[in-house]
Amino acid sequence: MGVIRLHPSGRTVECDSGLTVLEALEKAGYALPNNCRAGACGECKVKVVSGHFDQGFVLDMALSQDERRQGYGLMCMAKPLSDELVIEWGTDAAGPKLFPPREQQYYVVTDRVPRTPRIVELKLRPLGEPMRYWPGQYVQLGDASAGAPVRSYSLASAPREDGEITLQVTRQDQGTTSRWIHEQLQPGEQVKVSGPYGTFIGDPAVDTPVLCLAAGSGLAPILALTEAALRRGFKQPVTLVYSGRTPDDVYDTGLMAWWKARHRGFSYRPTLTGPAPMGWQGLTGRIPALLPGLFQDLSGHSVFVAGATAFVDDCVAAARALGARDELLHTEGYFSQDRAQP
């Protein structure tokens, strides 16, 4: 077993015998841009600072002789030969590298499920190569021929082998694209998706308790982040606090119950901002006002907040008042993207 060291952060990743550098990084939760995984495209090109590796067979058009002399290699084929291989990662914090977005990827709508009176969930499967993305990122979707401008929607599921993605779209009465999705887009239709985009992602190398705060369809990226963390056996506690105006606005409660039963460290706390009906067993009130009663100190937590911009701003202020550190605060503020055409 060898060690891959990320420069300049100094973070290390174990590399089992027989694994490529790319495989070892992905196994540890990191990611390099890549496409062919066969030494032909050059997207996983990285400079090796020190150490020796077997490059394997790669094409000169993907890795030139001059680049090889400068120390570059294609990590999809490179296998460490020395006990330690030091590679350039590009950030002091060793954060994850983003996958390059791809424009106008064809998907088929395989299902649509009403989640609340104003939120519909779409299941989309790719006709081509599955899109690689980090949980928490978003894509763009629209149809100019239907008068629906391209708009941004968060991915609501962790990556799957078959490439299926999930979007949760809130109907905006003045939003032409959200109205097209709610009123016209049906299973069986083809759509064009571009992405992934965004940096609302966690660093898998950061090992802290996690607090997720969401309202409305801001739950979408939180679902993807939480699913991915629980799937890879994240050991720290994960708390998800979700805000809805009425019980009808609180959705995916069955999934939350399953996560709680399956993962001892997962906690789900729904709250209502409107009047609570008889029998309601959750919290009541806005999340920023509830936080001091739920946590005394957030200085050691990674905090993720997603929802309308005013909601995000208020939650961030409340979290900072409890000691949340800026480097561990991640936000995704939603705002109105379009208006109905006159």
Short mmCIF file of C-alpha atoms in Angstrom, two decimals:
data_model
loop_
_atom_site.label_atom_id
_atom_site.label_comp_id
_atom_site.label_asym_id
_atom_site.label_seq_id
_atom_site.Cartn_x
_atom_site.Cartn_y
_atom_site.Cartn_z
CA MET A 1 0.00 0.00 0.00
CA GLY A 2 1.32 3.41 -0.97
CA VAL A 3 0.43 6.97 -0.02
CA ILE A 4 -0.63 9.82 -2.28
CA ARG A 5 0.13 13.23 -0.80
CA LEU A 6 -1.80 16.28 -2.01
CA HIS A 7 0.35 19.38 -2.47
CA PRO A 8 0.29 22.03 -1.01
CA SER A 9 -2.15 20.93 1.72
CA GLY A 10 -0.15 17.88 2.82
CA ARG A 11 -3.31 15.74 3.03
CA THR A 12 -2.69 12.05 2.36
CA VAL A 13 -4.72 9.33 0.64
CA GLU A 14 -3.96 5.62 0.89
CA CYS A 15 -3.56 3.79 -2.40
CA ASP A 16 -4.04 0.02 -2.36
CA SER A 17 -1.89 -2.07 -4.63
CA GLY A 18 -3.28 -2.20 -8.16
CA LEU A 19 -5.35 0.97 -7.92
CA THR A 20 -4.74 3.95 -10.15
CA VAL A 21 -4.27 7.35 -8.55
CA LEU A 22 -7.71 8.40 -9.79
CA GLU A 23 -9.37 5.34 -8.26
CA ALA A 24 -7.63 5.91 -4.91
CA LEU A 25 -8.65 9.57 -4.84
CA GLU A 26 -12.28 8.75 -5.66
CA LYS A 27 -12.33 5.99 -3.04
CA ALA A 28 -11.21 8.57 -0.45
CA GLY A 29 -13.91 11.04 -1.52
CA TYR A 30 -11.83 13.29 -3.76
CA ALA A 31 -12.38 13.83 -7.45
CA LEU A 32 -10.39 14.89 -10.47
CA PRO A 33 -12.00 15.97 -13.74
CA ASN A 34 -11.98 12.95 -16.03
CA ASN A 35 -13.81 11.61 -19.00
CA CYS A 36 -12.45 8.56 -20.82
CA ARG A 37 -10.67 6.89 -17.87
CA ALA A 38 -8.45 5.24 -20.50
CA GLY A 39 -5.57 7.66 -21.11
CA ALA A 40 -7.07 9.24 -24.19
CA CYS A 41 -8.74 12.53 -23.24
CA GLY A 42 -6.20 14.22 -20.94
CA GLU A 43 -8.76 15.67 -18.52
CA CYS A 44 -7.16 14.03 -15.47
CA LYS A 45 -3.71 15.50 -16.21
CA VAL A 46 -1.84 16.36 -12.99
CA LYS A 47 1.73 17.38 -12.21
CA VAL A 48 3.62 14.89 -10.04
CA VAL A 49 5.85 16.79 -7.62
CA SER A 50 7.83 13.79 -6.39
CA GLY A 51 7.76 10.01 -6.45
CA HIS A 52 7.61 7.42 -9.20
CA PHE A 53 4.64 5.93 -11.01
CA ASP A 54 3.82 3.59 -13.87
CA GLN A 55 2.00 5.73 -16.43
CA GLY A 56 0.71 2.78 -18.42
CA PHE A 57 -0.35 3.21 -22.04
CA VAL A 58 -1.64 6.69 -22.87
CA LEU A 59 -1.96 8.58 -26.13
CA ASP A 60 0.53 11.31 -27.03
CA MET A 61 -2.32 13.64 -27.91
CA ALA A 62 -3.52 13.33 -24.29
CA LEU A 63 -0.06 13.59 -22.71
CA SER A 64 2.75 14.98 -24.86
CA GLN A 65 6.39 14.00 -24.49
CA ASP A 66 7.20 17.51 -23.31
CA GLU A 67 4.51 17.27 -20.60
CA ARG A 68 5.93 13.95 -19.47
CA ARG A 69 9.40 15.52 -19.11
CA GLN A 70 7.84 18.28 -16.99
CA GLY A 71 6.43 15.68 -14.61
CA TYR A 72 2.81 15.54 -15.71
CA GLY A 73 0.82 12.32 -15.78
CA LEU A 74 -2.69 11.04 -16.47
CA MET A 75 -4.06 9.87 -13.16
CA CYS A 76 -6.67 7.55 -14.68
CA MET A 77 -3.85 5.21 -15.74
CA ALA A 78 -1.03 6.14 -13.32
CA LYS A 79 -0.17 3.59 -10.62
CA PRO A 80 2.28 4.55 -7.84
CA LEU A 81 5.61 2.70 -7.73
CA SER A 82 7.17 4.56 -4.79
CA ASP A 83 5.89 4.46 -1.23
CA GLU A 84 4.77 8.09 -1.56
CA LEU A 85 3.56 10.00 -4.61
CA VAL A 86 3.15 13.77 -4.25
CA ILE A 87 0.78 15.42 -6.72
CA GLU A 88 -0.36 19.00 -7.21
CA TRP A 89 -3.90 19.49 -5.98
CA GLY A 90 -4.13 23.24 -6.34
CA THR A 91 -5.71 24.37 -3.08
CA ASP A 92 -4.27 24.78 0.41
CA ALA A 93 -7.42 23.25 1.88
CA ALA A 94 -7.27 20.22 -0.48
CA GLY A 95 -10.92 20.77 -1.34
CA PRO A 96 -12.56 18.65 -4.02
CA LYS A 97 -11.85 19.53 -7.62
CA LEU A 98 -14.96 20.20 -9.70
CA PHE A 99 -15.99 18.16 -12.70
CA PRO A 100 -16.07 20.11 -15.96
CA PRO A 101 -19.66 20.95 -16.96
CA ARG A 102 -21.11 19.60 -20.19
CA GLU A 103 -23.63 21.51 -22.28
CA GLN A 104 -26.98 20.22 -23.52
CA GLN A 105 -26.89 16.62 -22.38
CA TYR A 106 -30.00 14.71 -23.47
CA TYR A 107 -32.17 13.21 -20.73
CA VAL A 108 -35.57 11.51 -20.69
CA VAL A 109 -38.15 12.35 -18.02
CA THR A 110 -38.89 8.95 -16.48
CA ASP A 111 -41.18 10.07 -13.64
CA ARG A 112 -42.73 13.10 -11.99
CA VAL A 113 -44.03 13.07 -8.41
CA PRO A 114 -45.90 15.89 -6.64
CA ARG A 115 -44.11 16.39 -3.31
CA THR A 116 -46.13 19.32 -1.97
CA PRO A 117 -48.87 21.50 -3.46
CA ARG A 118 -46.10 23.65 -4.99
CA ILE A 119 -43.12 21.29 -5.43
CA VAL A 120 -42.84 18.61 -8.12
CA GLU A 121 -40.02 16.09 -8.33
CA LEU A 122 -38.60 14.99 -11.69
CA LYS A 123 -36.60 11.83 -12.39
CA LEU A 124 -34.34 12.15 -15.44
CA ARG A 125 -32.16 9.49 -17.08
CA PRO A 126 -29.34 10.26 -19.54
CA LEU A 127 -29.33 9.09 -23.14
CA GLY A 128 -25.55 9.39 -23.21
CA GLU A 129 -22.73 9.13 -20.70
CA PRO A 130 -23.84 9.77 -17.10
CA MET A 131 -22.99 13.21 -15.76
CA ARG A 132 -20.39 13.30 -13.00
CA TYR A 133 -21.15 15.75 -10.23
CA TRP A 134 -20.68 16.50 -6.56
CA PRO A 135 -23.74 16.30 -4.27
CA GLY A 136 -24.97 19.85 -3.66
CA GLN A 137 -24.34 21.06 -7.23
CA TYR A 138 -27.02 22.19 -9.69
CA VAL A 139 -27.89 21.89 -13.37
CA GLN A 140 -29.66 24.09 -15.88
CA LEU A 141 -32.85 23.09 -17.66
CA GLY A 142 -35.25 24.81 -20.04
CA ASP A 143 -36.89 24.68 -23.47
CA ALA A 144 -36.77 27.76 -25.67
CA SER A 145 -39.32 26.27 -28.10
CA ALA A 146 -41.84 26.10 -25.23
CA GLY A 147 -41.03 29.63 -24.08
CA ALA A 148 -39.22 28.30 -21.02
CA PRO A 149 -35.83 30.01 -20.53
CA VAL A 150 -32.94 27.97 -19.11
CA ARG A 151 -33.02 28.07 -15.31
CA SER A 152 -30.99 26.51 -12.49
CA TYR A 153 -32.20 23.62 -10.31
CA SER A 154 -30.33 21.78 -7.57
CA LEU A 155 -29.68 18.07 -7.88
CA ALA A 156 -31.69 16.29 -5.19
CA SER A 157 -29.92 12.92 -5.22
CA ALA A 158 -26.41 11.58 -4.85
CA PRO A 159 -24.75 10.25 -8.04
CA ARG A 160 -26.01 6.87 -9.26
CA GLU A 161 -24.36 4.32 -11.53
CA ASP A 162 -27.18 4.55 -14.09
CA GLY A 163 -26.81 8.34 -14.19
CA GLU A 164 -30.37 9.10 -13.07
CA ILE A 165 -30.74 12.56 -11.55
CA THR A 166 -33.53 14.05 -9.44
CA LEU A 167 -34.76 17.65 -9.50
CA GLN A 168 -37.30 19.28 -7.17
CA VAL A 169 -38.93 22.36 -8.65
CA THR A 170 -41.06 24.91 -6.80
CA ARG A 171 -43.85 26.45 -8.85
CA GLN A 172 -43.41 30.20 -9.14
CA ASP A 173 -46.61 31.86 -10.37
CA GLN A 174 -44.60 34.41 -12.35
CA GLY A 175 -41.88 31.93 -13.38
CA THR A 176 -42.29 30.76 -16.96
CA THR A 177 -39.89 27.82 -16.66
CA SER A 178 -41.29 26.48 -13.39
CA ARG A 179 -44.81 26.77 -14.84
CA TRP A 180 -43.70 24.83 -17.94
CA ILE A 181 -42.30 22.10 -15.71
CA HIS A 182 -45.42 21.93 -13.54
CA GLU A 183 -48.01 22.27 -16.30
CA GLN A 184 -46.51 20.77 -19.45
CA LEU A 185 -43.41 18.59 -18.98
CA GLN A 186 -44.45 14.93 -18.81
CA PRO A 187 -42.75 11.51 -18.46
CA GLY A 188 -41.38 10.28 -21.76
CA GLU A 189 -40.31 13.70 -23.03
CA GLN A 190 -36.69 14.52 -23.81
CA VAL A 191 -34.97 17.54 -22.28
CA LYS A 192 -31.53 19.11 -22.48
CA VAL A 193 -29.56 19.46 -19.26
CA SER A 194 -26.33 21.42 -18.79
CA GLY A 195 -24.00 21.09 -15.82
CA PRO A 196 -22.94 20.44 -13.20
CA TYR A 197 -22.37 23.87 -11.69
CA GLY A 198 -21.93 25.38 -8.23
CA THR A 199 -19.72 24.99 -5.18
CA PHE A 200 -22.32 24.13 -2.51
CA ILE A 201 -20.36 20.99 -1.69
CA GLY A 202 -18.59 19.64 1.32
CA ASP A 203 -14.95 18.65 1.53
CA PRO A 204 -14.95 14.88 2.22
CA ALA A 205 -11.64 15.33 4.04
CA VAL A 206 -13.30 17.53 6.70
CA ASP A 207 -14.47 15.32 9.57
CA THR A 208 -16.86 17.36 11.75
CA PRO A 209 -20.47 17.08 12.92
CA VAL A 210 -22.83 18.40 10.23
CA LEU A 211 -25.84 20.69 10.56
CA CYS A 212 -28.12 21.13 7.53
CA LEU A 213 -30.77 23.87 7.44
CA ALA A 214 -33.33 24.03 4.64
CA ALA A 215 -36.68 25.51 3.65
CA GLY A 216 -38.87 24.78 0.64
CA SER A 217 -37.10 23.14 -2.30
CA GLY A 218 -33.84 24.16 -0.61
CA LEU A 219 -34.17 20.63 0.74
CA ALA A 220 -33.04 19.30 -2.68
CA PRO A 221 -29.26 19.84 -2.42
CA ILE A 222 -29.39 18.93 1.28
CA LEU A 223 -30.92 15.56 0.33
CA ALA A 224 -28.09 14.91 -2.11
CA LEU A 225 -25.40 15.89 0.41
CA THR A 226 -26.95 13.83 3.22
CA GLU A 227 -27.55 10.77 1.05
CA ALA A 228 -23.95 10.79 -0.15
CA ALA A 229 -22.54 11.21 3.37
CA LEU A 230 -24.67 8.42 4.85
CA ARG A 231 -23.99 6.15 1.89
CA ARG A 232 -20.22 6.38 2.41
CA GLY A 233 -20.53 5.63 6.13
CA PHE A 234 -19.95 9.12 7.51
CA LYS A 235 -19.34 8.64 11.25
CA GLN A 236 -20.05 12.11 12.65
CA PRO A 237 -23.58 13.20 13.70
CA VAL A 238 -25.73 14.72 10.95
CA THR A 239 -28.68 16.94 11.94
CA LEU A 240 -31.20 18.16 9.36
CA VAL A 241 -33.60 20.94 10.37
CA TYR A 242 -36.31 21.63 7.79
CA SER A 243 -38.81 24.48 7.75
CA GLY A 244 -42.29 24.47 6.20
CA ARG A 245 -45.28 26.76 6.64
CA THR A 246 -47.84 23.94 7.03
CA PRO A 247 -47.61 20.15 7.41
CA ASP A 248 -48.38 19.85 3.68
CA ASP A 249 -45.13 21.72 2.98
CA VAL A 250 -43.04 19.18 4.92
CA TYR A 251 -42.14 16.38 2.52
CA ASP A 252 -39.89 13.32 2.22
CA THR A 253 -40.77 12.40 5.80
CA GLY A 254 -40.69 8.70 4.90
CA LEU A 255 -37.10 9.00 3.67
CA MET A 256 -36.18 10.89 6.85
CA ALA A 257 -37.67 8.08 8.97
CA TRP A 258 -35.71 5.49 7.00
CA TRP A 259 -32.46 7.41 7.41
CA LYS A 260 -33.08 7.74 11.18
CA ALA A 261 -33.72 3.98 11.49
CA ARG A 262 -30.72 3.05 9.36
CA HIS A 263 -28.14 5.56 10.62
CA ARG A 264 -27.80 6.14 14.36
CA GLY A 265 -26.04 9.47 13.90
CA PHE A 266 -28.79 11.03 11.76
CA SER A 267 -31.37 13.37 13.32
CA TYR A 268 -34.30 15.08 11.58
CA ARG A 269 -36.11 18.08 13.10
CA PRO A 270 -39.01 19.55 11.07
CA THR A 271 -40.53 22.86 12.11
CA LEU A 272 -43.64 24.81 11.09
CA THR A 273 -43.65 28.58 10.66
CA GLY A 274 -47.46 28.68 10.47
CA PRO A 275 -50.04 27.50 13.03
CA ALA A 276 -49.36 23.95 14.18
CA PRO A 277 -52.37 21.62 13.90
CA MET A 278 -53.52 19.27 16.62
CA GLY A 279 -51.15 16.32 16.91
CA TRP A 280 -48.11 18.02 15.35
CA GLN A 281 -45.02 16.48 16.99
CA GLY A 282 -42.31 18.63 15.46
CA LEU A 283 -40.95 22.06 16.30
CA THR A 284 -42.69 25.37 15.67
CA GLY A 285 -41.11 28.67 14.66
CA ARG A 286 -38.42 29.92 12.29
CA ILE A 287 -35.12 28.09 12.26
CA PRO A 288 -32.94 31.14 13.14
CA ALA A 289 -34.96 31.63 16.33
CA LEU A 290 -34.84 27.91 17.19
CA LEU A 291 -31.10 27.37 16.74
CA PRO A 292 -29.96 28.66 20.18
CA GLY A 293 -32.29 26.15 21.80
CA LEU A 294 -30.97 23.29 19.69
CA PHE A 295 -27.23 24.02 19.82
CA GLN A 296 -25.04 25.84 22.32
CA ASP A 297 -21.90 25.95 20.17
CA LEU A 298 -21.52 25.49 16.40
CA SER A 299 -17.81 26.31 16.21
CA GLY A 300 -16.99 22.68 15.46
CA HIS A 301 -19.79 22.04 12.98
CA SER A 302 -19.92 22.13 9.20
CA VAL A 303 -23.12 24.07 8.44
CA PHE A 304 -25.03 23.85 5.16
CA VAL A 305 -27.93 26.25 4.51
CA ALA A 306 -30.22 26.23 1.44
CA GLY A 307 -33.41 28.09 0.63
CA ALA A 308 -34.62 31.56 -0.25
CA THR A 309 -31.92 34.21 0.14
CA ALA A 310 -33.59 35.92 3.12
CA PHE A 311 -33.88 32.54 4.88
CA VAL A 312 -30.22 31.76 4.18
CA ASP A 313 -29.04 35.17 5.42
CA ASP A 314 -31.00 34.85 8.67
CA CYS A 315 -29.76 31.30 9.30
CA VAL A 316 -26.14 32.27 8.64
CA ALA A 317 -26.41 35.16 11.10
CA ALA A 318 -27.89 32.85 13.74
CA ALA A 319 -25.21 30.19 13.14
CA ARG A 320 -22.41 32.74 13.37
CA ALA A 321 -23.83 34.00 16.65
CA LEU A 322 -23.36 30.44 17.94
CA GLY A 323 -19.73 30.35 16.81
CA ALA A 324 -20.02 28.83 13.33
CA ARG A 325 -16.80 29.42 11.40
CA ASP A 326 -16.90 30.97 7.94
CA GLU A 327 -14.66 28.28 6.45
CA LEU A 328 -17.19 25.63 7.52
CA LEU A 329 -20.30 27.60 6.41
CA HIS A 330 -21.77 26.60 3.04
CA THR A 331 -24.77 28.40 1.55
CA GLU A 332 -27.08 28.11 -1.45
CA GLY A 333 -29.49 31.01 -1.72
CA TYR A 334 -32.46 30.71 -4.08
CA PHE A 335 -33.91 33.75 -5.80
CA SER A 336 -36.54 34.38 -8.45
CA GLN A 337 -34.90 33.58 -11.79
CA ASP A 338 -37.59 34.67 -14.23
CA ARG A 339 -40.92 36.38 -14.62
CA ALA A 340 -43.89 35.55 -16.77
CA GLN A 341 -43.72 37.05 -20.22
CA PRO A 342 -46.31 39.79 -20.89
#
